[in-house]
PDB file of C-alpha atoms in Angstrom:
ATOM      1  CA  VAL W   1      30.853  54.554 -56.557  1.00 94.00           C
ATOM      2  CA  ASP W   2      28.798  53.578 -59.599  1.00 95.00           C
ATOM      3  CA  THR W   3      28.116  50.026 -60.818  1.00 93.00           C
ATOM      4  CA  VAL W   4      29.391  47.415 -58.366  1.00 92.00           C
ATOM      5  CA  ARG W   5      29.760  44.187 -60.329  1.00 87.00           C
ATOM      6  CA  TRP W   6      31.594  42.082 -57.763  1.00 84.00           C
ATOM      7  CA  SER W   7      31.713  42.132 -53.968  1.00 85.00           C
ATOM      8  CA  ASN W   8      30.955  45.423 -52.147  1.00 92.00           C
ATOM      9  CA  GLY W   9      31.117  49.052 -53.178  1.00 95.00           C
ATOM     10  CA  VAL W  10      33.062  49.733 -49.967  1.00 96.00           C
ATOM     11  CA  GLY W  11      34.337  46.670 -48.081  1.00 95.00           C
ATOM     12  CA  LEU W  12      35.617  46.856 -44.514  1.00 96.00           C
ATOM     13  CA  GLY W  13      37.176  43.756 -43.012  1.00 95.00           C
ATOM     14  CA  HIS W  14      38.134  40.378 -44.425  1.00 89.00           C
ATOM     15  CA  PRO W  15      38.779  36.987 -42.777  1.00 87.00           C
ATOM     16  CA  GLY W  16      41.648  37.569 -40.376  1.00 90.00           C
ATOM     17  CA  LYS W  17      42.021  41.207 -41.482  1.00 94.00           C
ATOM     18  CA  PRO W  18      39.695  43.456 -39.462  1.00 96.00           C
ATOM     19  CA  ALA W  19      39.104  47.087 -40.355  1.00 97.00           C
ATOM     20  CA  SER W  20      38.505  48.208 -36.790  1.00 97.00           C
ATOM     21  CA  ARG W  21      38.234  51.911 -35.916  1.00 97.00           C
ATOM     22  CA  THR W  22      37.490  52.842 -39.526  1.00 97.00           C
ATOM     23  CA  ILE W  23      35.316  55.850 -40.397  1.00 98.00           C
ATOM     24  CA  VAL W  24      33.552  56.075 -43.755  1.00 98.00           C
ATOM     25  CA  SER W  25      31.718  59.318 -44.521  1.00 98.00           C
ATOM     26  CA  ASN W  26      29.813  60.955 -47.367  1.00 98.00           C
ATOM     27  CA  CYS W  27      29.538  58.082 -49.854  1.00 97.00           C
ATOM     28  CA  VAL W  28      27.003  57.446 -52.604  1.00 98.00           C
ATOM     29  CA  ILE W  29      26.953  53.911 -54.017  1.00 97.00           C
ATOM     30  CA  LYS W  30      24.804  53.118 -57.057  1.00 97.00           C
ATOM     31  CA  ASN W  31      23.837  49.982 -58.961  1.00 96.00           C
ATOM     32  CA  VAL W  32      25.035  47.091 -56.811  1.00 95.00           C
ATOM     33  CA  MET W  33      24.567  43.930 -58.849  1.00 91.00           C
ATOM     34  CA  GLN W  34      23.751  40.413 -57.721  1.00 80.00           C
ATOM     35  CA  THR W  35      26.752  38.095 -58.072  1.00 71.00           C
ATOM     36  CA  PRO W  36      27.528  34.553 -56.866  1.00 59.00           C
ATOM     37  CA  GLY W  37      28.207  34.469 -53.139  1.00 59.00           C
ATOM     38  CA  SER W  38      26.660  36.114 -50.103  1.00 62.00           C
ATOM     39  CA  ASN W  39      26.894  39.412 -48.270  1.00 73.00           C
ATOM     40  CA  ARG W  40      27.065  41.692 -51.305  1.00 87.00           C
ATOM     41  CA  ALA W  41      26.247  45.290 -50.433  1.00 95.00           C
ATOM     42  CA  GLY W  42      26.899  48.921 -51.118  1.00 96.00           C
ATOM     43  CA  VAL W  43      28.909  48.960 -47.874  1.00 97.00           C
ATOM     44  CA  GLY W  44      29.999  45.737 -46.177  1.00 96.00           C
ATOM     45  CA  VAL W  45      31.457  45.457 -42.669  1.00 97.00           C
ATOM     46  CA  SER W  46      32.769  42.200 -41.200  1.00 96.00           C
ATOM     47  CA  GLU W  47      35.062  41.069 -38.381  1.00 96.00           C
ATOM     48  CA  SER W  48      35.610  44.680 -37.280  1.00 97.00           C
ATOM     49  CA  THR W  49      34.871  46.781 -34.201  1.00 98.00           C
ATOM     50  CA  ASP W  50      34.297  50.494 -33.579  1.00 98.00           C
ATOM     51  CA  VAL W  51      33.345  51.259 -37.172  1.00 98.00           C
ATOM     52  CA  GLN W  52      31.448  54.430 -38.109  1.00 98.00           C
ATOM     53  CA  LEU W  53      29.403  54.839 -41.292  1.00 98.00           C
ATOM     54  CA  ASN W  54      28.241  58.435 -41.750  1.00 98.00           C
ATOM     55  CA  ASN W  55      26.043  59.910 -44.495  1.00 98.00           C
ATOM     56  CA  ILE W  56      25.822  56.827 -46.696  1.00 98.00           C
ATOM     57  CA  SER W  57      23.409  56.597 -49.650  1.00 98.00           C
ATOM     58  CA  VAL W  58      22.845  53.363 -51.565  1.00 98.00           C
ATOM     59  CA  VAL W  59      20.647  53.483 -54.663  1.00 98.00           C
ATOM     60  CA  ASN W  60      19.633  50.502 -56.810  1.00 97.00           C
ATOM     61  CA  SER W  61      21.005  47.432 -55.072  1.00 95.00           C
ATOM     62  CA  THR W  62      19.716  43.978 -55.972  1.00 93.00           C
ATOM     63  CA  VAL W  63      21.099  42.861 -52.601  1.00 93.00           C
ATOM     64  CA  GLN W  64      21.832  44.849 -49.407  1.00 95.00           C
ATOM     65  CA  GLY W  65      22.413  48.543 -49.068  1.00 97.00           C
ATOM     66  CA  VAL W  66      24.594  47.980 -45.998  1.00 98.00           C
ATOM     67  CA  ASN W  67      25.620  44.559 -44.690  1.00 96.00           C
ATOM     68  CA  ILE W  68      27.181  44.117 -41.235  1.00 97.00           C
ATOM     69  CA  SER W  69      28.207  40.604 -40.282  1.00 95.00           C
ATOM     70  CA  ALA W  70      30.845  38.172 -39.012  1.00 94.00           C
ATOM     71  CA  PHE W  71      30.898  39.330 -35.385  1.00 95.00           C
ATOM     72  CA  ALA W  72      31.261  43.010 -36.198  1.00 97.00           C
ATOM     73  CA  ASP W  73      30.800  44.917 -32.942  1.00 97.00           C
ATOM     74  CA  ARG W  74      30.028  48.508 -32.009  1.00 98.00           C
ATOM     75  CA  VAL W  75      29.168  49.530 -35.553  1.00 98.00           C
ATOM     76  CA  SER W  76      27.552  52.973 -35.707  1.00 98.00           C
ATOM     77  CA  VAL W  77      25.453  53.973 -38.733  1.00 98.00           C
ATOM     78  CA  THR W  78      24.392  57.625 -38.997  1.00 98.00           C
ATOM     79  CA  ASN W  79      22.170  59.111 -41.712  1.00 98.00           C
ATOM     80  CA  LEU W  80      21.649  56.122 -43.995  1.00 98.00           C
ATOM     81  CA  TYR W  81      19.492  56.493 -47.104  1.00 98.00           C
ATOM     82  CA  ALA W  82      18.568  53.412 -49.130  1.00 98.00           C
ATOM     83  CA  GLU W  83      16.515  53.479 -52.321  1.00 98.00           C
ATOM     84  CA  ASN W  84      15.391  50.578 -54.480  1.00 98.00           C
ATOM     85  CA  CYS W  85      17.375  47.991 -52.523  1.00 96.00           C
ATOM     86  CA  ASP W  86      16.389  44.422 -51.769  1.00 95.00           C
ATOM     87  CA  THR W  87      17.317  45.078 -48.120  1.00 97.00           C
ATOM     88  CA  ALA W  88      18.322  48.508 -46.851  1.00 98.00           C
ATOM     89  CA  LEU W  89      20.421  47.180 -43.968  1.00 98.00           C
ATOM     90  CA  SER W  90      21.245  43.592 -43.105  1.00 97.00           C
ATOM     91  CA  MET W  91      22.977  42.401 -39.942  1.00 97.00           C
ATOM     92  CA  PHE W  92      24.032  38.944 -38.773  1.00 96.00           C
ATOM     93  CA  ARG W  93      26.282  38.149 -35.831  1.00 96.00           C
ATOM     94  CA  ALA W  94      26.774  41.848 -35.210  1.00 97.00           C
ATOM     95  CA  ASN W  95      25.883  44.638 -32.796  1.00 98.00           C
ATOM     96  CA  VAL W  96      24.729  47.825 -34.491  1.00 98.00           C
ATOM     97  CA  SER W  97      23.335  51.254 -33.646  1.00 98.00           C
ATOM     98  CA  ILE W  98      21.480  53.318 -36.263  1.00 98.00           C
ATOM     99  CA  THR W  99      20.816  57.031 -35.838  1.00 98.00           C
ATOM    100  CA  GLY W 100      18.931  58.547 -38.753  1.00 98.00           C
ATOM    101  CA  MET W 101      17.740  56.169 -41.463  1.00 98.00           C
ATOM    102  CA  SER W 102      15.187  56.420 -44.249  1.00 98.00           C
ATOM    103  CA  VAL W 103      14.256  54.025 -47.032  1.00 98.00           C
ATOM    104  CA  LYS W 104      12.426  54.353 -50.323  1.00 98.00           C
ATOM    105  CA  ALA W 105      11.039  51.561 -52.512  1.00 98.00           C
ATOM    106  CA  CYS W 106      12.962  48.806 -50.717  1.00 98.00           C
ATOM    107  CA  LYS W 107      11.738  45.228 -50.374  1.00 97.00           C
ATOM    108  CA  ASN W 108      13.015  44.981 -46.788  1.00 98.00           C
ATOM    109  CA  GLY W 109      14.015  47.681 -44.331  1.00 98.00           C
ATOM    110  CA  ILE W 110      16.187  45.952 -41.732  1.00 98.00           C
ATOM    111  CA  SER W 111      17.087  42.263 -41.774  1.00 97.00           C
ATOM    112  CA  LYS W 112      18.015  40.929 -38.318  1.00 97.00           C
ATOM    113  CA  GLN W 113      18.118  37.149 -38.441  1.00 94.00           C
ATOM    114  CA  ASN W 114      19.874  36.430 -35.155  1.00 96.00           C
ATOM    115  CA  ALA W 115      17.881  37.047 -31.970  1.00 97.00           C
ATOM    116  CA  ASP W 116      21.020  37.595 -29.861  1.00 97.00           C
ATOM    117  CA  ASP W 117      22.312  40.457 -32.014  1.00 98.00           C
ATOM    118  CA  LYS W 118      21.757  43.894 -30.467  1.00 98.00           C
ATOM    119  CA  LEU W 119      20.233  46.734 -32.461  1.00 98.00           C
ATOM    120  CA  ILE W 120      19.655  50.302 -31.229  1.00 98.00           C
ATOM    121  CA  LEU W 121      17.452  52.545 -33.380  1.00 97.00           C
ATOM    122  CA  SER W 122      16.956  56.313 -33.226  1.00 97.00           C
ATOM    123  CA  ASN W 123      15.074  58.483 -35.726  1.00 97.00           C
ATOM    124  CA  VAL W 124      14.467  55.639 -38.161  1.00 98.00           C
ATOM    125  CA  ASP W 125      11.768  55.801 -40.857  1.00 98.00           C
ATOM    126  CA  LEU W 126      10.928  52.419 -42.386  1.00 98.00           C
ATOM    127  CA  THR W 127       7.756  53.459 -44.172  1.00 97.00           C
ATOM    128  CA  GLY W 128       9.403  53.048 -47.585  1.00 97.00           C
ATOM    129  CA  ALA W 129       9.988  49.302 -47.158  1.00 98.00           C
ATOM    130  CA  ASP W 130       7.469  46.558 -47.895  1.00 97.00           C
ATOM    131  CA  THR W 131       8.681  44.507 -44.913  1.00 97.00           C
ATOM    132  CA  LYS W 132       9.859  46.827 -42.149  1.00 97.00           C
ATOM    133  CA  ILE W 133      11.910  44.427 -40.009  1.00 97.00           C
ATOM    134  CA  LEU W 134      12.710  40.993 -41.401  1.00 96.00           C
ATOM    135  CA  GLY W 135      13.542  38.287 -38.869  1.00 96.00           C
ATOM    136  CA  SER W 136      13.818  38.769 -35.116  1.00 95.00           C
ATOM    137  CA  GLU W 137      12.833  41.847 -33.118  1.00 95.00           C
ATOM    138  CA  ASP W 138      14.497  40.526 -29.968  1.00 95.00           C
ATOM    139  CA  ASN W 139      17.187  42.756 -28.427  1.00 97.00           C
ATOM    140  CA  ILE W 140      15.971  45.870 -30.245  1.00 97.00           C
ATOM    141  CA  SER W 141      15.503  49.230 -28.548  1.00 95.00           C
ATOM    142  CA  GLY W 142      14.274  52.307 -30.348  1.00 93.00           C
ATOM    143  CA  VAL W 143      13.248  55.934 -30.101  1.00 94.00           C
ATOM    144  CA  ASN W 144      11.238  57.676 -32.833  1.00 95.00           C
ATOM    145  CA  VAL W 145      10.917  54.661 -35.113  1.00 96.00           C
ATOM    146  CA  THR W 146       8.174  54.995 -37.744  1.00 96.00           C
ATOM    147  CA  PHE W 147       6.672  51.949 -39.445  1.00 96.00           C
ATOM    148  CA  ASP W 148       3.622  53.580 -41.019  1.00 95.00           C
ATOM    149  CA  SER W 149       3.438  57.331 -41.556  1.00 93.00           C
ATOM    150  CA  SER W 150      -0.333  57.249 -42.046  1.00 93.00           C
ATOM    151  CA  PHE W 151      -0.783  56.424 -38.339  1.00 94.00           C
ATOM    152  CA  PRO W 152       0.125  59.102 -35.749  1.00 92.00           C
ATOM    153  CA  ARG W 153       2.369  58.155 -32.855  1.00 93.00           C
ATOM    154  CA  GLN W 154       0.282  60.046 -30.316  1.00 94.00           C
ATOM    155  CA  GLY W 155      -3.370  60.493 -29.484  1.00 94.00           C
ATOM    156  CA  VAL W 156      -6.039  60.768 -26.800  1.00 92.00           C
ATOM    157  CA  ALA W 157      -8.072  57.908 -25.383  1.00 90.00           C
ATOM    158  CA  LYS W 158     -11.150  57.949 -23.141  1.00 88.00           C
ATOM    159  CA  ILE W 159     -11.247  55.836 -20.003  1.00 85.00           C
ATOM    160  CA  SER W 160     -14.158  55.058 -17.715  1.00 83.00           C
ATOM    161  CA  ASN W 161     -15.532  52.184 -15.680  1.00 79.00           C
ATOM    162  CA  GLU W 162     -17.314  51.067 -18.856  1.00 77.00           C
ATOM    163  CA  THR W 163     -14.438  51.274 -21.320  1.00 81.00           C
ATOM    164  CA  LEU W 164     -11.517  49.847 -19.334  1.00 85.00           C
ATOM    165  CA  PRO W 165      -9.257  48.370 -20.437  1.00 89.00           C
ATOM    166  CA  VAL W 166      -8.765  50.603 -23.474  1.00 91.00           C
ATOM    167  CA  LYS W 167      -7.077  49.004 -26.465  1.00 94.00           C
ATOM    168  CA  ILE W 168      -5.250  51.200 -28.998  1.00 94.00           C
ATOM    169  CA  THR W 169      -4.143  49.701 -32.324  1.00 95.00           C
ATOM    170  CA  ASN W 170      -1.318  51.361 -34.210  1.00 95.00           C
ATOM    171  CA  PRO W 171       1.332  49.703 -36.424  1.00 95.00           C
ATOM    172  CA  ASN W 172       4.034  52.002 -34.998  1.00 95.00           C
ATOM    173  CA  ILE W 173       3.772  50.317 -31.586  1.00 95.00           C
ATOM    174  CA  ARG W 174       6.322  47.605 -30.747  1.00 94.00           C
ATOM    175  CA  PRO W 175       7.045  45.821 -27.449  1.00 92.00           C
ATOM    176  CA  TRP W 176      10.376  47.663 -27.328  1.00 93.00           C
ATOM    177  CA  SER W 177       8.870  51.089 -28.041  1.00 92.00           C
ATOM    178  CA  THR W 178       9.182  53.902 -25.538  1.00 91.00           C
ATOM    179  CA  ILE W 179       5.593  54.723 -24.594  1.00 93.00           C
ATOM    180  CA  SER W 180       4.223  57.305 -22.167  1.00 93.00           C
ATOM    181  CA  ILE W 181       0.693  58.131 -21.012  1.00 92.00           C
ATOM    182  CA  THR W 182      -0.423  61.352 -19.348  1.00 91.00           C
ATOM    183  CA  PRO W 183      -3.775  62.105 -17.689  1.00 88.00           C
ATOM    184  CA  THR W 184      -5.519  65.127 -19.192  1.00 89.00           C
ATOM    185  CA  SER W 185      -7.827  65.858 -16.248  1.00 84.00           C
ATOM    186  CA  ALA W 186      -7.916  65.555 -12.480  1.00 84.00           C
ATOM    187  CA  ASN W 187     -10.546  62.848 -12.835  1.00 79.00           C
ATOM    188  CA  SER W 188      -8.296  60.675 -14.963  1.00 80.00           C
ATOM    189  CA  ALA W 189      -5.238  61.434 -12.834  1.00 81.00           C
ATOM    190  CA  SER W 190      -7.017  60.248  -9.694  1.00 83.00           C
ATOM    191  CA  SER W 191      -7.854  56.951 -11.380  1.00 86.00           C
ATOM    192  CA  LEU W 192      -4.111  56.138 -11.758  1.00 87.00           C
ATOM    193  CA  PRO W 193      -3.984  54.947 -15.366  1.00 88.00           C
ATOM    194  CA  TYR W 194      -1.185  52.610 -16.427  1.00 90.00           C
ATOM    195  CA  ILE W 195      -0.140  50.493 -19.392  1.00 93.00           C
ATOM    196  CA  THR W 196      -1.287  46.917 -18.954  1.00 93.00           C
ATOM    197  CA  ALA W 197       0.128  45.410 -22.140  1.00 93.00           C
ATOM    198  CA  ILE W 198       2.273  46.304 -25.160  1.00 93.00           C
ATOM    199  CA  GLN W 199       2.198  43.999 -28.165  1.00 93.00           C
ATOM    200  CA  TYR W 200       2.972  44.288 -31.851  1.00 94.00           C
ATOM    201  CA  GLY W 201       0.657  47.080 -32.969  1.00 95.00           C
ATOM    202  CA  ILE W 202      -1.402  47.096 -29.753  1.00 96.00           C
ATOM    203  CA  LEU W 203      -1.280  49.257 -26.615  1.00 95.00           C
ATOM    204  CA  GLN W 204      -3.621  48.476 -23.734  1.00 95.00           C
ATOM    205  CA  ILE W 205      -4.353  50.939 -20.912  1.00 92.00           C
ATOM    206  CA  GLY W 206      -5.964  50.182 -17.569  1.00 89.00           C
ATOM    207  CA  ALA W 207      -6.504  52.093 -14.327  1.00 88.00           C
ATOM    208  CA  VAL W 208      -6.179  51.276 -10.636  1.00 87.00           C
ATOM    209  CA  ASN W 209      -9.389  53.138  -9.789  1.00 83.00           C
ATOM    210  CA  SER W 210     -11.881  53.244 -12.644  1.00 77.00           C
ATOM    211  CA  PRO W 211     -13.338  56.738 -13.106  1.00 77.00           C
ATOM    212  CA  VAL W 212     -17.123  56.929 -12.955  1.00 72.00           C
ATOM    213  CA  HIS W 213     -17.230  59.566 -15.700  1.00 74.00           C
ATOM    214  CA  TYR W 214     -15.252  59.678 -18.920  1.00 77.00           C
ATOM    215  CA  ALA W 215     -11.707  60.951 -18.473  1.00 82.00           C
ATOM    216  CA  GLY W 216      -8.972  61.603 -20.987  1.00 88.00           C
ATOM    217  CA  ILE W 217      -5.550  60.009 -21.363  1.00 89.00           C
ATOM    218  CA  LYS W 218      -2.911  61.217 -23.797  1.00 94.00           C
ATOM    219  CA  TRP W 219      -0.564  58.531 -25.091  1.00 94.00           C
ATOM    220  CA  TYR W 220       2.669  58.912 -27.022  1.00 95.00           C
ATOM    221  CA  VAL W 221       4.954  56.331 -28.582  1.00 94.00           C
ATOM    222  CA  SER W 222       8.467  57.414 -29.492  1.00 91.00           C
TER     223      SER W 222
END
């Protein structure tokens, strides 16, 4: 679909006319233009449930790449690529799961303006967006979500009675991230290390029994 002058490149659902149980696969939408009105996108989903979007590419959109709104529920997005879009994916009053997503030269990665909306992320790379997540990060869960590729999502930290608690700063860490820590020696294992706090970009590690000598802890955020 090339050059979308009005509305959406692919539109699913209208007021009173849901497009539930629809599957859209293998679409490339280019040049989505800004027009009067809201919710313009390469692919738009509204008032529909059990919708699947598979292998969607949106290139050059002055608005959204994909827009999911109006109480759309159980919308599954798999392998989304957005390039040069204002917002790669926007959701409002919707519940969405995304498996496989990458963005390039986008102003915003994911726009989630309603805190109650549920978003599940898996294998999502937002490094190509200026603003990774716009709006609320409440009710988000994620595995293998990358915000900044220049920072690794795993590493080794030293703990001792002098260094505890250990604070690790990394922009890929979010309160909803899946994070694990593993002792790398018997000395560190006996000290019972644990995560004391997870904040935006910060992981803090403590220990029940502080080791007298330096001990290693491996941490990993997925």
